[in-house]
Short mmCIF file of C-alpha atoms in Angstrom, two decimals:
data_model
loop_
_atom_site.label_atom_id
_atom_site.label_comp_id
_atom_site.label_asym_id
_atom_site.label_seq_id
_atom_site.Cartn_x
_atom_site.Cartn_y
_atom_site.Cartn_z
CA MET A 1 14.09 29.40 -26.43
CA LYS A 2 12.84 32.94 -26.45
CA ALA A 3 11.38 34.83 -23.50
CA LYS A 4 8.51 37.23 -23.96
CA THR A 5 6.84 39.36 -21.32
CA PHE A 6 3.33 38.12 -20.62
CA HIS A 7 2.49 40.38 -17.69
CA GLU A 8 4.74 42.42 -15.45
CA ASN A 9 7.57 40.04 -14.51
CA ILE A 10 5.67 37.03 -15.85
CA PHE A 11 7.00 35.50 -19.06
CA THR A 12 6.20 33.05 -21.78
CA LEU A 13 8.92 30.91 -23.30
CA GLN A 14 8.55 29.77 -26.87
CA GLN A 15 10.04 26.47 -27.98
CA GLY A 16 8.95 25.54 -31.47
CA LYS A 17 5.20 25.48 -31.34
CA LYS A 18 5.09 24.98 -27.60
CA ARG A 19 4.59 27.92 -25.27
CA PHE A 20 5.34 27.77 -21.56
CA LEU A 21 4.43 30.14 -18.78
CA ALA A 22 7.45 30.98 -16.63
CA THR A 23 8.82 33.28 -13.96
CA ARG A 24 12.37 34.49 -13.46
CA ASN A 25 14.05 32.47 -10.71
CA LEU A 26 14.65 34.53 -7.58
CA SER A 27 17.13 31.97 -6.23
CA PRO A 28 19.03 30.85 -9.35
CA GLY A 29 20.10 27.24 -9.43
CA PHE A 30 17.37 26.10 -7.06
CA GLU A 31 14.20 24.42 -8.18
CA VAL A 32 11.36 24.23 -5.70
CA TYR A 33 9.18 21.27 -6.64
CA GLY A 34 10.89 19.57 -9.56
CA GLU A 35 9.91 22.15 -12.16
CA ARG A 36 12.10 22.71 -15.23
CA LEU A 37 14.73 25.42 -15.06
CA VAL A 38 15.56 27.12 -18.35
CA GLN A 39 18.43 29.48 -19.08
CA VAL A 40 17.55 32.27 -21.54
CA GLU A 41 19.94 35.17 -22.16
CA GLN A 42 21.72 35.24 -18.80
CA ALA A 43 18.48 34.80 -16.85
CA GLU A 44 17.11 31.64 -15.32
CA TYR A 45 13.42 30.92 -15.70
CA ARG A 46 11.20 28.41 -13.91
CA ILE A 47 8.52 26.76 -16.01
CA TRP A 48 5.10 27.25 -14.44
CA GLU A 49 2.74 24.38 -15.05
CA PRO A 50 -0.97 25.44 -15.25
CA LYS A 51 -2.15 21.97 -14.32
CA ARG A 52 -0.33 22.21 -11.02
CA SER A 53 -1.19 25.79 -10.18
CA LYS A 54 -4.58 27.51 -10.15
CA LEU A 55 -2.88 30.87 -10.51
CA ALA A 56 -0.98 29.82 -13.62
CA ALA A 57 -4.21 28.48 -15.07
CA MET A 58 -5.95 31.77 -14.28
CA LEU A 59 -3.26 33.75 -16.07
CA LEU A 60 -3.35 31.52 -19.14
CA LYS A 61 -7.14 31.79 -19.16
CA LYS A 62 -6.66 35.55 -19.61
CA LEU A 63 -7.66 36.71 -16.17
CA THR A 64 -5.66 39.89 -15.59
CA SER A 65 -2.57 39.79 -13.40
CA PRO A 66 -2.62 42.45 -10.68
CA PHE A 67 0.95 41.71 -9.57
CA THR A 68 3.76 44.22 -9.87
CA THR A 69 7.38 43.70 -8.81
CA THR A 70 6.73 45.57 -5.55
CA SER A 71 3.31 44.14 -4.69
CA LYS A 72 2.47 43.13 -1.17
CA VAL A 73 0.54 39.88 -1.40
CA LEU A 74 -1.54 37.90 1.07
CA TYR A 75 -1.64 34.30 -0.08
CA LEU A 76 -4.30 32.14 1.56
CA GLY A 77 -3.90 28.40 1.26
CA SER A 78 -0.24 28.18 0.33
CA ALA A 79 0.01 24.38 0.78
CA THR A 80 3.55 23.17 0.03
CA GLY A 81 4.47 26.43 -1.64
CA THR A 82 4.65 25.56 -5.32
CA THR A 83 2.57 28.51 -6.50
CA VAL A 84 3.83 30.71 -3.68
CA SER A 85 7.35 30.31 -5.02
CA HIS A 86 6.25 31.67 -8.41
CA VAL A 87 4.46 34.59 -6.77
CA SER A 88 7.66 35.24 -4.84
CA ASP A 89 9.51 35.33 -8.19
CA ILE A 90 7.03 37.84 -9.61
CA VAL A 91 6.92 40.24 -6.66
CA HIS A 92 10.67 40.02 -6.04
CA LYS A 93 10.82 43.47 -4.44
CA GLY A 94 7.59 42.94 -2.51
CA VAL A 95 6.37 40.54 0.14
CA VAL A 96 4.22 37.40 0.19
CA TYR A 97 2.41 36.56 3.40
CA ALA A 98 1.69 32.85 3.01
CA VAL A 99 -1.07 31.46 5.24
CA GLU A 100 -1.49 27.70 5.55
CA PHE A 101 -3.53 25.71 8.03
CA SER A 102 -1.95 22.26 7.86
CA PRO A 103 1.27 21.72 9.83
CA ARG A 104 2.19 18.81 7.58
CA THR A 105 2.22 20.83 4.36
CA MET A 106 3.73 23.85 6.10
CA ARG A 107 6.65 21.63 7.09
CA ASP A 108 7.41 21.18 3.39
CA MET A 109 7.11 24.89 2.70
CA LEU A 110 9.56 26.10 5.35
CA PRO A 111 12.71 25.29 3.33
CA ILE A 112 11.33 27.42 0.49
CA CYS A 113 10.79 30.34 2.87
CA GLU A 114 14.36 30.04 4.10
CA GLU A 115 15.60 30.13 0.51
CA ARG A 116 13.55 33.20 -0.48
CA PRO A 117 13.65 36.36 1.61
CA ASN A 118 10.23 37.65 0.57
CA ILE A 119 8.00 34.84 1.83
CA ILE A 120 6.58 35.23 5.33
CA PRO A 121 5.08 31.89 6.45
CA MET A 122 2.13 31.74 8.82
CA LEU A 123 0.66 28.56 10.20
CA ALA A 124 -2.83 29.89 10.81
CA ASP A 125 -6.48 29.46 9.92
CA ALA A 126 -7.48 31.69 7.00
CA SER A 127 -11.03 31.85 8.31
CA LYS A 128 -9.74 33.66 11.40
CA PRO A 129 -7.92 36.71 10.01
CA GLN A 130 -7.75 38.24 13.47
CA SER A 131 -5.22 35.59 14.44
CA TYR A 132 -2.63 37.02 12.06
CA ALA A 133 -3.79 40.66 12.05
CA ASN A 134 -0.91 41.75 14.25
CA VAL A 135 1.60 40.60 11.63
CA VAL A 136 0.16 41.25 8.17
CA GLU A 137 0.20 44.75 6.70
CA PRO A 138 -2.43 46.14 4.27
CA VAL A 139 -1.80 44.40 0.93
CA ASP A 140 -2.25 45.10 -2.79
CA VAL A 141 -3.34 41.62 -3.77
CA ILE A 142 -5.05 38.76 -1.96
CA PHE A 143 -4.85 35.38 -3.65
CA GLN A 144 -7.02 32.65 -2.27
CA ASP A 145 -6.99 28.94 -3.05
CA VAL A 146 -8.34 27.23 0.05
CA ALA A 147 -10.97 24.76 -1.23
CA GLN A 148 -13.29 25.16 1.74
CA PRO A 149 -17.11 25.08 1.86
CA ASP A 150 -17.20 28.71 3.03
CA GLN A 151 -14.55 29.96 0.59
CA ALA A 152 -16.35 33.17 -0.26
CA SER A 153 -16.83 34.31 3.31
CA ILE A 154 -13.21 33.48 4.13
CA ALA A 155 -12.13 35.66 1.22
CA LEU A 156 -14.50 38.40 2.28
CA SER A 157 -13.27 38.62 5.86
CA ASN A 158 -9.66 38.79 4.67
CA VAL A 159 -10.49 41.42 2.07
CA GLN A 160 -12.19 43.56 4.69
CA HIS A 161 -9.24 43.40 7.01
CA PHE A 162 -6.22 43.46 4.73
CA LEU A 163 -6.95 44.63 1.19
CA LYS A 164 -5.98 48.21 0.33
CA PRO A 165 -8.53 50.31 -1.55
CA GLY A 166 -7.87 49.76 -5.25
CA GLY A 167 -6.40 46.33 -4.50
CA TYR A 168 -7.39 43.04 -6.08
CA LEU A 169 -8.69 39.74 -4.85
CA LEU A 170 -7.94 36.68 -6.98
CA MET A 171 -9.59 33.49 -6.02
CA SER A 172 -10.21 30.05 -7.38
CA ILE A 173 -13.54 28.57 -6.33
CA LYS A 174 -13.55 24.80 -6.21
CA ALA A 175 -17.15 23.73 -6.71
CA ARG A 176 -16.58 20.22 -5.44
CA SER A 177 -15.31 21.46 -2.09
CA VAL A 178 -18.28 23.72 -1.53
CA ASP A 179 -20.92 21.15 -2.40
CA SER A 180 -20.00 17.86 -3.99
CA THR A 181 -23.51 17.14 -5.21
CA ALA A 182 -24.77 20.51 -6.53
CA LYS A 183 -24.13 21.62 -10.09
CA PRO A 184 -20.88 23.62 -10.30
CA ASP A 185 -22.63 26.59 -11.91
CA THR A 186 -25.10 26.84 -9.03
CA VAL A 187 -22.21 26.76 -6.56
CA PHE A 188 -20.30 29.47 -8.44
CA LYS A 189 -23.36 31.72 -8.51
CA GLN A 190 -24.02 31.24 -4.82
CA GLN A 191 -20.36 31.88 -3.86
CA LEU A 192 -20.15 35.01 -5.99
CA LYS A 193 -23.36 36.24 -4.40
CA THR A 194 -21.85 35.84 -0.92
CA LEU A 195 -18.78 37.65 -2.08
CA LEU A 196 -20.27 40.58 -3.98
CA GLU A 197 -23.73 41.24 -2.68
CA GLN A 198 -22.60 42.21 0.77
CA GLU A 199 -23.53 45.67 1.97
CA ASN A 200 -20.56 48.08 2.06
CA SER A 201 -18.21 45.43 0.75
CA LYS A 202 -17.04 47.86 -1.96
CA LEU A 203 -16.14 44.98 -4.22
CA GLU A 204 -16.73 44.77 -7.93
CA LEU A 205 -16.27 41.81 -10.22
CA VAL A 206 -13.57 42.40 -12.83
CA LYS A 207 -13.58 39.05 -14.53
CA LYS A 208 -14.49 35.43 -14.02
CA GLN A 209 -13.45 32.43 -16.04
CA LYS A 210 -13.66 28.68 -15.67
CA LEU A 211 -10.26 27.01 -15.32
CA ALA A 212 -11.01 23.95 -17.47
CA PRO A 213 -9.19 22.11 -19.00
CA PHE A 214 -6.43 22.74 -16.43
CA HIS A 215 -8.66 22.33 -13.38
CA ILE A 216 -12.12 20.86 -13.65
CA ASP A 217 -15.05 22.50 -11.83
CA HIS A 218 -12.96 25.48 -10.76
CA LEU A 219 -13.87 29.11 -11.36
CA GLY A 220 -11.20 31.79 -11.41
CA VAL A 221 -12.41 35.17 -10.14
CA VAL A 222 -10.81 38.62 -10.10
CA VAL A 223 -12.43 41.19 -7.86
CA LYS A 224 -11.42 44.81 -7.26
CA LYS A 225 -11.91 46.81 -4.09
CA THR A 226 -13.19 50.25 -5.05
CA GLU A 227 -12.25 53.50 -3.24
CA MET B 1 -3.03 47.22 21.10
CA LYS B 2 -0.37 44.64 20.40
CA THR B 3 1.58 43.94 17.25
CA TRP B 4 4.26 41.33 16.83
CA PHE B 5 7.03 43.89 17.41
CA ALA B 6 5.63 46.23 20.06
CA ASP B 7 2.83 47.30 22.38
CA ILE B 8 1.58 50.40 20.68
CA GLU B 9 -1.02 53.14 21.24
CA ILE B 10 -2.30 55.14 18.30
CA ASN B 11 -3.94 58.59 18.30
CA GLU B 12 -7.14 59.14 16.39
CA ASP B 13 -5.25 60.76 13.51
CA GLY B 14 -3.07 57.66 13.15
CA SER B 15 0.11 58.98 14.75
CA VAL B 16 1.91 57.00 17.43
CA ALA B 17 0.97 58.07 20.95
CA GLU B 18 2.96 55.54 22.87
CA CYS B 19 5.13 52.67 21.86
CA SER B 20 7.30 50.16 23.69
CA PRO B 21 9.17 48.11 21.09
CA CYS B 22 10.40 44.60 21.88
CA THR B 23 14.04 43.61 21.68
CA GLN B 24 15.21 42.04 18.43
CA ASP B 25 15.41 38.54 19.90
CA VAL B 26 13.81 36.28 17.29
CA GLN B 27 12.94 33.45 19.66
CA GLN B 28 11.18 35.78 22.10
CA LEU B 29 9.35 37.53 19.27
CA ALA B 30 8.18 34.18 17.93
CA GLU B 31 6.79 33.14 21.29
CA ARG B 32 5.03 36.50 21.63
CA LEU B 33 3.53 36.07 18.16
CA LEU B 34 2.10 32.66 19.03
CA VAL B 35 0.44 34.03 22.16
CA PHE B 36 -1.47 36.57 20.05
CA GLN B 37 -2.36 33.98 17.49
CA LYS B 38 -4.07 31.90 20.13
CA ASP B 39 -5.80 34.81 21.79
CA PRO B 40 -6.35 37.61 19.26
CA LYS B 41 -7.93 40.32 21.34
CA GLN B 42 -6.04 43.56 20.91
CA ILE B 43 -5.72 43.54 17.16
CA PRO B 44 -4.79 46.60 15.11
CA PRO B 45 -7.46 48.30 12.94
CA ALA B 46 -7.62 47.39 9.27
CA CYS B 47 -5.72 50.43 7.94
CA PHE B 48 -2.82 50.08 10.42
CA ASP B 49 0.57 50.02 8.69
CA PRO B 50 2.95 47.95 10.83
CA VAL B 51 6.04 48.66 8.71
CA GLN B 52 6.06 52.45 9.08
CA ASN B 53 5.09 52.22 12.73
CA ALA B 54 7.85 49.75 13.50
CA ILE B 55 10.40 52.11 11.99
CA GLU B 56 8.95 55.19 13.71
CA CYS B 57 8.87 53.27 16.94
CA GLY B 58 12.55 52.45 16.69
CA PHE B 59 12.06 48.69 16.47
CA ALA B 60 13.81 48.43 13.10
CA ALA B 61 16.11 50.85 11.27
CA GLY B 62 14.46 50.44 7.88
CA GLU B 63 12.18 48.33 5.73
CA THR B 64 14.89 45.78 4.90
CA GLU B 65 15.63 45.14 8.55
CA TYR B 66 11.91 45.00 9.38
CA TYR B 67 11.15 42.36 6.77
CA SER B 68 14.21 40.32 7.59
CA LEU B 69 13.23 40.23 11.27
CA LEU B 70 9.62 39.52 10.39
CA GLN B 71 10.60 36.57 8.24
CA GLN B 72 12.94 35.12 10.84
CA THR B 73 10.30 35.53 13.53
CA CYS B 74 7.55 33.95 11.46
CA ILE B 75 9.74 31.01 10.49
CA ALA B 76 10.71 30.48 14.13
CA ALA B 77 7.07 30.74 15.23
CA THR B 78 5.96 28.31 12.53
CA ARG B 79 8.65 25.85 13.58
CA LEU B 80 7.46 26.01 17.18
CA LYS B 81 3.87 25.54 16.14
CA ILE B 82 4.64 22.58 13.89
CA LYS B 83 6.61 20.99 16.72
CA ASN B 84 3.67 21.35 19.09
CA SER B 85 1.11 20.16 16.57
CA TYR B 86 1.85 16.45 16.91
CA SER B 87 -0.79 14.69 18.98
CA PRO B 88 -0.41 11.30 20.71
CA ASP B 89 -2.99 9.69 18.41
CA LEU B 90 -0.58 10.22 15.51
CA ARG B 91 1.33 7.16 16.74
CA ILE B 92 -1.77 5.03 16.48
CA ILE B 93 -2.60 6.39 13.04
CA HIS B 94 0.85 5.49 11.76
CA ALA B 95 0.71 2.06 13.41
CA VAL B 96 -2.65 1.28 11.80
CA GLU B 97 -1.38 2.38 8.42
CA ALA B 98 1.80 0.36 8.86
CA LEU B 99 -0.40 -2.64 9.65
CA ASP B 100 -2.27 -2.18 6.38
CA ASP B 101 0.99 -1.88 4.46
CA ILE B 102 2.36 -5.03 6.08
CA ASP B 103 -0.82 -6.92 5.24
CA GLU B 104 -0.58 -5.88 1.64
CA ALA B 105 3.09 -6.82 1.37
CA ALA B 106 2.72 -10.07 3.33
CA ASN B 107 -0.19 -11.23 1.19
CA LEU B 108 1.81 -10.65 -1.93
CA LEU B 109 4.85 -12.49 -0.63
CA ALA B 110 2.77 -15.31 0.84
CA GLU B 111 1.15 -15.86 -2.52
CA ARG B 112 4.55 -16.04 -4.14
CA LEU B 113 5.85 -18.48 -1.54
CA GLY B 114 2.73 -20.64 -1.97
CA ILE B 115 3.30 -20.94 -5.71
CA TRP B 116 7.05 -21.35 -5.41
CA TYR B 117 7.13 -23.96 -2.65
CA GLY B 118 4.04 -25.58 -4.16
CA GLU B 119 6.11 -26.59 -7.19
CA HIS B 120 8.40 -28.52 -4.87
CA PHE B 121 6.04 -29.90 -2.24
CA PRO B 122 2.37 -29.42 -3.17
CA GLU B 123 1.28 -31.98 -0.56
CA ALA B 124 2.26 -29.71 2.35
CA GLY B 125 -1.13 -28.05 1.97
CA MET B 126 -0.47 -25.03 4.14
CA LEU B 127 -1.10 -21.38 3.52
CA THR B 128 0.28 -17.95 4.45
CA GLU B 129 1.74 -17.72 7.94
CA ASN B 130 1.78 -21.47 8.61
CA LEU B 131 3.50 -22.20 5.34
CA ALA B 132 6.05 -19.44 5.87
CA LYS B 133 6.89 -20.82 9.32
CA PHE B 134 7.07 -24.37 8.02
CA VAL B 135 9.43 -23.51 5.17
CA ALA B 136 11.59 -21.25 7.33
CA GLU B 137 12.03 -24.02 9.87
CA ASN B 138 12.31 -27.09 7.63
CA GLY B 139 13.43 -25.96 4.21
CA LEU B 140 13.12 -28.49 1.41
CA ARG B 141 11.22 -31.76 1.73
CA GLN B 142 14.35 -33.90 1.67
CA ASP B 143 15.57 -32.01 4.75
CA LEU B 144 12.53 -32.96 6.84
CA GLN B 145 13.25 -34.69 10.14
CA GLN B 146 12.35 -38.32 10.65
CA ASP B 147 9.73 -37.48 13.24
CA SER B 148 7.97 -34.90 11.07
CA GLN B 149 4.34 -35.67 10.27
CA PHE B 150 5.12 -34.82 6.65
CA HIS B 151 8.00 -37.24 6.38
CA GLU B 152 6.04 -39.93 4.56
CA THR B 153 4.15 -37.60 2.22
CA ALA B 154 7.40 -35.88 1.35
CA ARG B 155 8.97 -39.10 0.13
CA SER B 156 6.14 -39.74 -2.35
CA SER B 157 5.66 -36.10 -3.40
CA VAL B 158 4.90 -35.31 -7.06
CA GLY B 159 6.70 -31.96 -6.74
CA MET B 160 9.85 -31.12 -8.68
CA GLU B 161 13.29 -31.69 -7.24
CA MET B 162 15.22 -28.78 -5.78
CA ASP B 163 18.87 -28.66 -4.79
CA ALA B 164 20.56 -27.07 -1.79
CA GLU B 165 20.96 -23.71 -3.52
CA ASP B 166 17.23 -23.50 -4.26
CA GLY B 167 16.58 -24.58 -0.70
CA ALA B 168 18.72 -21.82 0.79
CA ILE B 169 16.96 -19.15 -1.29
CA ILE B 170 13.45 -20.31 -0.55
CA LYS B 171 14.20 -20.81 3.14
CA ALA B 172 15.54 -17.28 3.47
CA PHE B 173 12.55 -15.92 1.58
CA ALA B 174 10.20 -17.71 3.97
CA ALA B 175 12.19 -16.45 6.95
CA ASP B 176 11.73 -12.86 5.76
CA LEU B 177 8.02 -13.41 5.41
CA THR B 178 7.82 -14.96 8.87
CA SER B 179 9.53 -11.95 10.40
CA LEU B 180 7.01 -9.74 8.60
CA TYR B 181 4.18 -11.69 10.23
CA GLU B 182 5.93 -11.40 13.57
CA ARG B 183 6.26 -7.64 13.13
CA ARG B 184 2.55 -7.54 12.39
CA HIS B 185 1.74 -9.20 15.72
CA VAL B 186 4.02 -6.78 17.56
CA ILE B 187 2.37 -3.75 15.96
CA GLU B 188 -1.06 -5.16 16.68
CA ALA B 189 -0.18 -5.60 20.34
CA TYR B 190 1.19 -2.07 20.38
CA ILE B 191 -2.08 -0.72 19.02
CA HIS B 192 -4.06 -2.67 21.62
CA LYS B 193 -1.94 -1.32 24.43
CA ASN B 194 -2.06 2.26 23.22
CA MET B 195 -5.77 2.24 22.49
CA GLU B 196 -6.42 1.23 26.08
CA GLN B 197 -4.55 4.30 27.26
CA LEU B 198 -5.49 6.82 24.60
CA ALA B 199 -9.13 5.96 23.97
CA PRO B 200 -10.40 3.50 26.62
CA ASN B 201 -14.08 3.95 25.76
CA LEU B 202 -13.61 3.57 22.04
CA ASP B 203 -11.46 0.55 22.79
CA GLU B 204 -14.28 -0.98 24.84
CA VAL B 205 -17.11 -0.24 22.42
CA ALA B 206 -15.34 -0.79 19.10
CA GLY B 207 -12.43 -3.02 19.98
CA ALA B 208 -8.85 -1.87 19.50
CA ASN B 209 -8.55 -2.63 15.80
CA LEU B 210 -11.74 -0.96 14.64
CA GLY B 211 -11.26 1.92 17.09
CA ALA B 212 -7.75 2.59 15.82
CA ARG B 213 -8.97 2.38 12.26
CA LEU B 214 -11.71 4.91 12.95
CA ILE B 215 -9.18 7.30 14.47
CA SER B 216 -6.91 6.83 11.50
CA MET B 217 -9.68 7.46 8.97
CA ALA B 218 -10.93 10.54 10.80
CA GLY B 219 -7.37 11.89 11.01
CA GLY B 220 -7.26 11.95 14.80
CA LEU B 221 -9.26 11.38 17.95
CA GLN B 222 -10.26 15.04 18.11
CA SER B 223 -11.62 15.05 14.56
CA LEU B 224 -13.42 11.77 15.19
CA SER B 225 -15.08 13.19 18.28
CA ARG B 226 -16.34 16.15 16.25
CA MET B 227 -18.02 13.94 13.68
CA PRO B 228 -21.75 13.33 13.78
CA SER B 229 -22.62 9.71 14.40
CA SER B 230 -24.17 9.43 10.94
CA THR B 231 -20.76 10.20 9.45
CA ILE B 232 -19.10 7.54 11.59
CA GLN B 233 -21.79 5.11 10.48
CA VAL B 234 -20.94 5.41 6.78
CA MET B 235 -17.23 6.24 7.05
CA GLY B 236 -15.40 3.97 4.63
CA ALA B 237 -18.41 3.61 2.33
CA ASN B 238 -17.56 6.78 0.43
CA GLN B 239 -18.33 5.47 -3.00
CA ALA B 240 -21.75 4.19 -2.00
CA LEU B 241 -22.49 7.37 -0.09
CA PHE B 242 -21.70 9.72 -2.95
CA LYS B 243 -23.62 7.55 -5.35
CA HIS B 244 -26.55 7.92 -3.00
CA LEU B 245 -26.10 11.69 -2.68
CA ARG B 246 -26.15 12.00 -6.45
CA GLY B 247 -29.51 10.29 -6.27
CA LYS B 248 -28.48 7.08 -7.97
CA ALA B 249 -28.60 4.59 -5.14
CA THR B 250 -30.00 3.83 -1.72
CA SER B 251 -28.05 5.11 1.25
CA PRO B 252 -25.29 2.88 2.63
CA LYS B 253 -26.04 1.34 6.03
CA HIS B 254 -22.49 0.90 7.24
CA GLY B 255 -18.92 1.60 6.26
CA ILE B 256 -15.85 0.41 8.14
CA ILE B 257 -17.96 -0.34 11.24
CA PHE B 258 -19.30 -3.38 9.38
CA ASN B 259 -16.25 -5.18 10.81
CA HIS B 260 -17.74 -4.93 14.28
CA PRO B 261 -19.20 -8.31 15.34
CA LEU B 262 -22.47 -6.60 16.30
CA ILE B 263 -23.11 -5.86 12.65
CA LYS B 264 -21.21 -8.62 10.93
CA ASN B 265 -22.94 -11.31 12.97
CA SER B 266 -26.41 -9.78 12.75
CA HIS B 267 -29.15 -10.73 10.37
CA PRO B 268 -29.02 -8.44 7.30
CA LYS B 269 -32.50 -7.18 8.11
CA ILE B 270 -31.45 -5.53 11.35
CA ARG B 271 -27.95 -4.46 10.27
CA GLY B 272 -29.15 -0.94 9.48
CA LYS B 273 -30.58 -0.46 12.97
CA MET B 274 -27.52 -2.03 14.54
CA ALA B 275 -25.22 0.23 12.56
CA ARG B 276 -27.11 3.28 13.72
CA ALA B 277 -27.01 2.22 17.35
CA LEU B 278 -23.34 1.26 17.19
CA ALA B 279 -22.34 4.48 15.43
CA SER B 280 -24.05 6.57 18.07
CA GLY B 281 -22.29 4.57 20.78
CA LEU B 282 -18.96 5.05 19.01
CA SER B 283 -19.42 8.76 18.63
CA ILE B 284 -20.27 9.19 22.33
CA ALA B 285 -17.30 7.01 23.27
CA SER B 286 -14.91 9.03 21.12
CA ARG B 287 -16.18 12.25 22.66
CA VAL B 288 -15.67 11.03 26.20
CA ASP B 289 -12.19 9.84 25.21
CA ALA B 290 -11.26 13.11 23.55
CA PHE B 291 -12.45 15.36 26.33
CA SER B 292 -12.14 13.40 29.57
CA GLY B 293 -10.12 10.28 28.80
CA GLN B 294 -11.77 8.34 31.64
CA LEU B 295 -13.37 4.96 31.07
CA ASN B 296 -17.14 5.21 31.45
CA PRO B 297 -18.84 1.79 31.52
CA ALA B 298 -22.28 3.38 31.11
CA ILE B 299 -21.65 3.88 27.37
CA LYS B 300 -21.21 0.17 26.70
CA GLU B 301 -24.19 -0.70 28.92
CA LYS B 302 -26.45 1.72 27.10
CA LEU B 303 -25.39 0.28 23.76
CA ASP B 304 -25.99 -3.26 25.01
CA ARG B 305 -29.51 -2.31 26.13
CA LYS B 306 -30.20 -0.79 22.74
CA VAL B 307 -28.86 -3.88 20.98
CA ARG B 308 -31.11 -6.13 23.07
CA SER B 309 -34.16 -4.08 22.27
CA ILE B 310 -33.36 -4.20 18.54
CA LYS B 311 -32.95 -7.97 18.69
CA GLU B 312 -36.17 -8.43 20.65
CA GLY B 313 -38.08 -6.17 18.27
CA ASN B 314 -37.37 -8.59 15.46
#
């Protein structure tokens, strides 16, 4: 296999005609959720499956990656930490603040946090950013994957409190969680309106892209905070 | 204002005016963090940089130490919070789900036993629990006691012959199944007992089985009490409901609450009205249970009055 840089510290591995997205393993020898580990030229890579991760799907769908090796990231909706672990690989000199609401899934994520020094777990409600405001610092990137009916306003309140000027918000909007009966396109439009047409929000849309075929009825969105 | 590492006052230009850093005791820091999470009043402004301030303040020597302490504290706090997140209704939820699993497994095994033993003694004519008990106690038909009511039928059975080895296997299999049925009764009794304590009103209005099932489906007594009664009414009829919401069908009248005798034993014409009345009674009952926990007989009486008026109206 051959490793090629895809974005900063994100790689693609080529095997014959097949191409895999991968990140360099921060804790070599350990896999997090049963993903494949591949050794290429003295480095260990973890294969990153787009069907299991909205972020991986977003990257493969050519939404830009705002991550650098030193990024500070606020990750909303970390669940059991599969995608978080890849973000932790990418920003290996930075920090990931991982917010999750469910104690049951957080229980599964704790071992990953103990393995990786740059993940800070928080069992909190992403729609109440004040509850973790005395811990989280201003961040370069906010990634949100919460699948809630008020996704856009949750993202907005976190952006206002934590995102540095010039920072990026990446989010995946799940149409079926917002309204299971409306047409996905209507939902996307309405969510983007909540997100962008706020007075003084200083947000501009960089790119949006549907995540099919990896995730159906999901829209990937990249937004930049100006100033 | 308060951060996780210190009480801190900031001048208007952003410099530190006053700061009393905490000690580096992770457990204490974690407890402090949880207090703020519950009651977030004195939160820092959006541009506040905790890392630099913590170092300036003398809480940590450098960034590495800061982040290491932060991670340890957050992990400790998360552990504490997970530990405190278990509610008493979780026991009922697991018991109800265990009951469902046992039913599924027992049905499968009972079917197997029926076919298997049926080859040997089709005239026994018993099913499920009775058959399992019978086989576990008596074994093969040639082993039946003289005084057994099946003694005569067994002698003229058309079933195939089985030897002692077959008998031992099938007897043990039946014994396992019997113990599964026994376990089911124990769990059922456990649910009844716990429902009386945990949700006395729901227990009275719905009955222990349905009440426990409602709690399990809602994911807890608290979540159930927050549901509108219309949701409780159609809970368990998801497929029909979403078909209706997509505009392809009429709305479902009842979901899991169909199992309540009030609905099951009513004429189909008034089931819709009954379901509505019952669901509203259930939702009130769950609220009283979640927030006071005291048995209030007025809920059942009100429902009974409503039921009478529905029956008289038709």
